[in-house]
């Protein structure tokens, strides 16, 4: 693997969100400040939107990694393509409460009793909803209704909503007026600029022990930004492939031409074969209403699963190439010795 080749302690550009690699760009610092402000208020809704891969989930995990566990009980939900009742089940489950076979009234009663128990312990409950752009208006209204759980002087549940830019359209629709009145802060997380993207790359490398090997010239950093547009996830995807290429070709420094070569490879790999994109047969489509809790939990491969699959594939490719390199470097007549190794 390229980690050992470059003397790195771990993989610096993994796809899954990891607060250990949190980089405080100007936008990320402001978004984190909004989350911290909301947390200090202890009520209402905080809304953070951003493009795909902008780092919203990393923000949340960084926040959850620093909240005082003796003061706040937090639940984090990432599967949101559910109807209102299944979303309620997901909320109840996220707080560790039983949900199977319960009616909506029973679910609400269990949740309210749990929130009051948390309050009696001198703690607060925080609900974090990721991928909020998948919530329909009825589901958002269901979440708003949960904010009605209150004591005489404080709210029993606070909610953070994080989603892609289209969630802003949902939030500003005419039916969302009551929710908007309970939003105490909202922030849109944009991409990093070129200078921040360079600092982001160097930060992630330095986090795993990078000391300048490999090097990246100015043209390389310009090409990285041109491809990623300052989006962290796109930067991670590109840089992981760049370092793999560097290992296979035994490079100690990268130029703009090297980065552009990897970009071309990625572009070629993601070109759709002819015949794809045809409409799905009606017989294969899910019937309306088939969105139970288990279906929501299965929806789409998670980033973590995708990252693990790519790592296994990468290991297989590297193993084969290492064997081929060894064979190519073996002097004639030494094949028997190689077989015995």
Coordinates of C-alpha atoms in Angstrom, one line a residue:
X1 CA 0.0 0.0 0.0
X2 CA 1.1 3.6 -0.6
X3 CA 1.0 4.4 3.1
X4 CA 4.1 2.4 3.8
X5 CA 5.8 3.6 0.6
X6 CA 5.5 7.2 1.6
X7 CA 6.0 6.6 5.4
X8 CA 2.4 7.5 6.3
X9 CA 0.8 6.1 9.4
X10 CA -2.7 5.7 7.8
X11 CA -4.7 6.4 4.7
X12 CA -5.0 10.2 4.5
X13 CA -7.8 10.5 1.9
X14 CA -10.4 7.9 2.9
X15 CA -14.0 8.6 1.8
X16 CA -15.8 8.0 5.0
X17 CA -16.2 11.1 7.2
X18 CA -13.6 11.1 10.1
X19 CA -13.4 14.0 12.6
X20 CA -9.8 13.1 13.2
X21 CA -9.1 14.8 9.9
X22 CA -11.3 17.8 10.4
X23 CA -10.0 20.8 8.6
X24 CA -11.2 24.2 9.7
X25 CA -11.6 26.2 6.5
X26 CA -13.3 29.5 6.7
X27 CA -16.6 28.0 5.8
X28 CA -16.3 25.0 8.1
X29 CA -15.3 27.2 11.0
X30 CA -18.4 29.4 10.5
X31 CA -20.6 26.3 10.2
X32 CA -19.1 24.8 13.3
X33 CA -19.7 28.2 15.1
X34 CA -23.4 28.0 14.2
X35 CA -23.6 24.4 15.5
X36 CA -21.9 25.4 18.7
X37 CA -24.2 28.5 19.1
X38 CA -27.2 26.3 18.5
X39 CA -26.0 23.8 21.1
X40 CA -25.6 26.6 23.6
X41 CA -29.2 27.7 23.1
X42 CA -30.6 24.3 23.8
X43 CA -33.7 24.7 21.7
X44 CA -35.1 25.2 18.2
X45 CA -33.7 24.1 14.9
X46 CA -30.2 24.7 13.4
X47 CA -30.1 24.2 9.6
X48 CA -26.8 23.6 7.7
X49 CA -26.8 23.0 4.0
X50 CA -24.0 22.4 1.5
X51 CA -23.1 20.6 -1.7
X52 CA -22.6 16.9 -2.0
X53 CA -19.3 16.1 -0.3
X54 CA -18.8 19.5 1.2
X55 CA -18.1 18.1 4.7
X56 CA -21.5 18.4 6.5
X57 CA -21.3 14.9 8.0
X58 CA -17.7 15.5 9.1
X59 CA -18.9 18.7 10.8
X60 CA -21.5 16.7 12.7
X61 CA -19.1 14.0 13.8
X62 CA -16.6 16.5 14.9
X63 CA -19.4 18.2 17.0
X64 CA -20.6 14.9 18.4
X65 CA -17.0 13.9 19.3
X66 CA -16.7 17.0 21.5
X67 CA -20.1 17.4 23.2
X68 CA -20.2 16.7 27.0
X69 CA -21.7 13.3 27.3
X70 CA -22.7 14.0 30.9
X71 CA -24.9 16.9 29.7
X72 CA -26.2 15.9 26.3
X73 CA -27.8 12.8 24.9
X74 CA -27.5 12.8 21.1
X75 CA -29.0 10.7 18.3
X76 CA -27.8 10.8 14.7
X77 CA -30.0 9.8 11.8
X78 CA -28.7 9.4 8.2
X79 CA -31.4 7.4 6.5
X80 CA -34.1 9.9 5.7
X81 CA -36.0 8.5 2.7
X82 CA -38.9 7.5 4.9
X83 CA -42.5 8.4 5.4
X84 CA -43.4 10.4 8.6
X85 CA -44.3 7.4 10.8
X86 CA -41.1 5.4 9.8
X87 CA -39.1 8.6 10.5
X88 CA -40.7 8.6 14.0
X89 CA -39.7 5.0 14.4
X90 CA -36.1 5.9 13.3
X91 CA -36.0 8.7 15.9
X92 CA -37.2 6.4 18.7
X93 CA -34.7 3.7 17.6
X94 CA -31.8 6.3 17.5
X95 CA -32.4 7.1 21.1
X96 CA -32.2 3.4 22.0
X97 CA -35.9 2.8 22.6
X98 CA -37.9 -0.2 21.3
X99 CA -40.0 0.6 18.3
X100 CA -41.1 -2.7 16.6
X101 CA -44.8 -3.3 16.6
X102 CA -45.7 0.0 18.3
X103 CA -48.4 2.4 17.1
X104 CA -47.7 6.0 16.5
X105 CA -49.3 7.0 19.8
X106 CA -47.1 4.5 21.6
X107 CA -44.0 5.7 19.9
X108 CA -44.7 9.3 20.8
X109 CA -45.5 8.3 24.4
X110 CA -42.2 6.4 24.7
X111 CA -40.2 9.3 23.2
X112 CA -41.9 11.8 25.5
X113 CA -41.2 9.7 28.6
X114 CA -37.6 9.3 27.6
X115 CA -37.1 13.0 27.0
X116 CA -38.6 13.8 30.4
X117 CA -36.4 11.2 32.0
X118 CA -33.3 12.9 30.3
X119 CA -34.5 16.3 31.6
X120 CA -34.8 14.9 35.2
X121 CA -31.2 13.8 35.0
X122 CA -30.2 17.4 34.3
X123 CA -29.3 16.5 30.6
X124 CA -30.6 17.7 27.2
X125 CA -31.6 15.6 24.1
X126 CA -30.2 16.5 20.7
X127 CA -31.4 15.0 17.4
X128 CA -29.2 15.3 14.3
X129 CA -30.8 14.6 11.0
X130 CA -28.4 14.1 8.1
X131 CA -29.4 14.1 4.4
X132 CA -32.4 16.3 5.2
X133 CA -33.0 17.0 1.5
X134 CA -34.7 13.6 1.4
X135 CA -37.4 14.6 3.9
X136 CA -40.8 15.4 2.4
X137 CA -43.0 18.2 3.8
X138 CA -45.1 15.9 5.9
X139 CA -42.0 14.3 7.5
X140 CA -40.5 17.7 8.3
X141 CA -43.8 18.7 9.9
X142 CA -43.6 15.5 12.0
X143 CA -40.1 16.5 13.2
X144 CA -41.4 20.0 14.0
X145 CA -44.1 18.6 16.1
X146 CA -41.5 16.8 18.3
X147 CA -40.2 20.2 19.3
X148 CA -43.5 20.6 21.2
X149 CA -42.2 18.4 23.9
X150 CA -41.5 20.9 26.6
X151 CA -41.4 21.6 30.3
X152 CA -42.7 24.9 31.7
X153 CA -39.4 26.6 31.0
X154 CA -37.5 24.8 28.4
X155 CA -37.7 22.5 25.3
X156 CA -37.0 18.8 25.8
X157 CA -35.6 18.2 22.3
X158 CA -33.3 20.2 20.0
X159 CA -32.9 19.3 16.3
X160 CA -30.0 20.0 13.8
X161 CA -31.0 19.5 10.1
X162 CA -28.2 19.0 7.6
X163 CA -28.8 18.6 3.9
X164 CA -28.0 19.4 0.3
X165 CA -29.0 22.8 -1.2
X166 CA -32.4 21.6 -2.3
X167 CA -33.5 21.4 1.3
X168 CA -33.5 25.2 1.3
X169 CA -36.4 25.0 -1.2
X170 CA -38.3 22.8 1.2
X171 CA -37.6 25.0 4.2
X172 CA -38.8 28.1 2.3
X173 CA -42.0 26.6 0.9
X174 CA -45.3 28.2 2.1
X175 CA -46.2 25.2 4.3
X176 CA -42.9 25.5 6.3
X177 CA -43.7 28.8 8.0
X178 CA -44.1 27.3 11.5
X179 CA -40.7 25.5 11.2
X180 CA -39.0 28.6 9.9
X181 CA -40.1 30.4 13.0
X182 CA -38.3 27.8 15.1
X183 CA -35.0 28.0 13.2
X184 CA -32.6 29.9 15.3
X185 CA -29.7 29.8 12.9
X186 CA -29.1 28.7 9.3
X187 CA -25.8 28.5 7.3
X188 CA -24.9 27.3 3.8
X189 CA -21.5 25.6 3.6
X190 CA -19.8 26.4 0.3
X191 CA -16.7 24.9 -1.4
X192 CA -13.1 25.8 -0.3
X193 CA -11.1 28.2 -2.4
X194 CA -7.8 27.3 -4.1
X195 CA -5.6 28.3 -1.2
X196 CA -7.8 26.4 1.3
X197 CA -7.9 23.3 -0.9
X198 CA -4.0 23.2 -0.9
X199 CA -4.0 23.7 2.9
X200 CA -6.6 20.9 3.2
X201 CA -4.5 18.5 1.2
X202 CA -1.4 19.3 3.2
X203 CA -3.4 19.1 6.5
X204 CA -4.7 15.6 5.8
X205 CA -1.2 14.4 4.8
X206 CA 0.4 16.0 7.8
X207 CA -2.2 14.3 10.1
X208 CA -0.7 10.9 9.1
X209 CA 2.9 11.9 9.3
X210 CA 3.7 13.5 5.9
X211 CA 7.0 15.4 5.9
X212 CA 7.1 16.5 2.3
X213 CA 7.4 13.1 0.6
X214 CA 5.8 13.0 -1.9
X215 CA 6.0 16.6 -3.0
X216 CA 3.4 18.6 -5.0
X217 CA 4.4 21.5 -7.1
X218 CA 2.2 24.6 -7.7
X219 CA 0.8 23.2 -11.0
X220 CA -0.2 20.0 -9.2
X221 CA -2.2 21.9 -6.6
X222 CA -3.8 24.0 -9.3
X223 CA -4.9 20.8 -11.1
X224 CA -6.2 19.3 -7.9
X225 CA -8.4 22.4 -7.3
X226 CA -9.5 22.5 -11.0
X227 CA -10.9 19.0 -10.7
X228 CA -12.3 19.1 -7.2
X229 CA -13.7 22.7 -7.2
X230 CA -12.9 22.9 -3.5
X231 CA -15.2 20.0 -2.5
X232 CA -13.5 17.8 0.1
X233 CA -14.9 14.5 -1.0
X234 CA -13.9 15.0 -4.6
X235 CA -10.5 16.1 -3.4
X236 CA -10.2 12.9 -1.3
X237 CA -11.2 10.7 -4.2
X238 CA -8.6 12.3 -6.5
X239 CA -5.8 12.3 -4.0
X240 CA -6.2 8.7 -3.1
X241 CA -5.8 7.8 -6.7
X242 CA -2.9 10.1 -7.1
X243 CA -1.0 8.5 -4.3
X244 CA -1.8 5.0 -5.6
X245 CA -0.4 6.0 -9.0
X246 CA 2.7 7.5 -7.3
X247 CA 3.3 4.2 -5.4
X248 CA 2.9 2.1 -8.6
X249 CA 5.2 4.3 -10.6
X250 CA 7.6 5.0 -7.8
X251 CA 7.1 8.8 -7.8
X252 CA 8.4 11.1 -5.1
X253 CA 7.0 14.3 -6.6
X254 CA 3.8 15.2 -8.5
X255 CA 3.4 17.8 -11.2
X256 CA 0.3 19.1 -12.9
X257 CA 0.7 16.6 -15.7
X258 CA 0.6 13.7 -13.1
X259 CA -2.7 15.0 -11.6
X260 CA -4.2 15.5 -15.1
X261 CA -3.3 12.0 -16.0
X262 CA -5.2 10.6 -13.0
X263 CA -8.2 12.9 -13.7
X264 CA -8.4 11.5 -17.2
X265 CA -8.3 8.0 -15.8
X266 CA -11.1 8.8 -13.4
X267 CA -13.2 10.4 -16.2
X268 CA -12.7 7.4 -18.5
X269 CA -13.8 5.0 -15.7
X270 CA -17.0 6.9 -15.1
X271 CA -18.2 7.2 -18.7
X272 CA -21.5 5.3 -19.0
X273 CA -21.4 2.3 -21.4
X274 CA -23.7 2.5 -24.4
X275 CA -27.2 1.3 -23.7
X276 CA -27.3 2.4 -20.1
X277 CA -29.7 5.1 -18.9
X278 CA -32.7 3.5 -20.5
X279 CA -35.9 3.8 -18.5
X280 CA -36.4 1.1 -15.9
X281 CA -39.2 -1.3 -16.7
X282 CA -42.4 -0.6 -14.8
X283 CA -42.3 -4.1 -13.4
X284 CA -39.0 -3.3 -11.6
X285 CA -40.2 -0.1 -9.9
X286 CA -41.1 -0.1 -6.3
X287 CA -44.8 0.4 -5.6
X288 CA -45.8 3.6 -3.9
X289 CA -45.7 3.4 -0.1
X290 CA -43.0 0.7 0.1
X291 CA -40.8 2.7 2.4
X292 CA -40.7 0.9 5.7
X293 CA -37.9 1.3 8.3
X294 CA -36.0 -1.7 7.0
X295 CA -36.1 -0.4 3.5
X296 CA -34.8 3.0 4.6
X297 CA -31.9 1.3 6.4
X298 CA -30.9 -0.6 3.3
X299 CA -31.2 2.3 0.9
X300 CA -28.0 2.9 -1.0
X301 CA -24.5 1.8 -0.1
X302 CA -23.0 3.9 2.7
X303 CA -19.8 5.9 2.2
X304 CA -18.1 3.6 4.7
X305 CA -19.1 0.5 2.8
X306 CA -18.0 2.0 -0.5
X307 CA -14.6 3.0 1.0
X308 CA -14.0 -0.5 2.4
X309 CA -14.8 -2.1 -1.0
X310 CA -12.5 0.3 -2.8
X311 CA -9.7 -0.5 -0.2
X312 CA -10.1 -4.3 -0.8
X313 CA -10.0 -3.8 -4.5
X314 CA -7.0 -1.5 -4.2
X315 CA -5.2 -4.1 -2.1
X316 CA -5.9 -6.8 -4.7
X317 CA -4.5 -4.7 -7.5
X318 CA -1.5 -3.7 -5.6
X319 CA -0.7 -7.3 -4.7
X320 CA -0.9 -8.4 -8.3
X321 CA 1.3 -5.5 -9.5
X322 CA 3.8 -6.2 -6.7
X323 CA 4.1 -9.8 -7.9
X324 CA 4.6 -8.7 -11.5
X325 CA 7.3 -6.2 -10.4
X326 CA 9.1 -8.9 -8.5
X327 CA 8.9 -11.3 -11.5
X328 CA 10.1 -8.6 -13.9
X329 CA 13.1 -7.8 -11.5
X330 CA 14.1 -11.4 -11.1
X331 CA 17.2 -12.3 -13.1
X332 CA 16.9 -15.2 -15.7
X333 CA 17.4 -18.6 -14.1
X334 CA 16.0 -17.5 -10.7
X335 CA 12.4 -18.5 -11.3
X336 CA 12.9 -21.6 -9.2
X337 CA 14.0 -19.5 -6.2
X338 CA 11.0 -17.1 -6.8
X339 CA 8.6 -20.1 -6.7
X340 CA 10.0 -21.2 -3.4
X341 CA 9.5 -17.9 -1.7

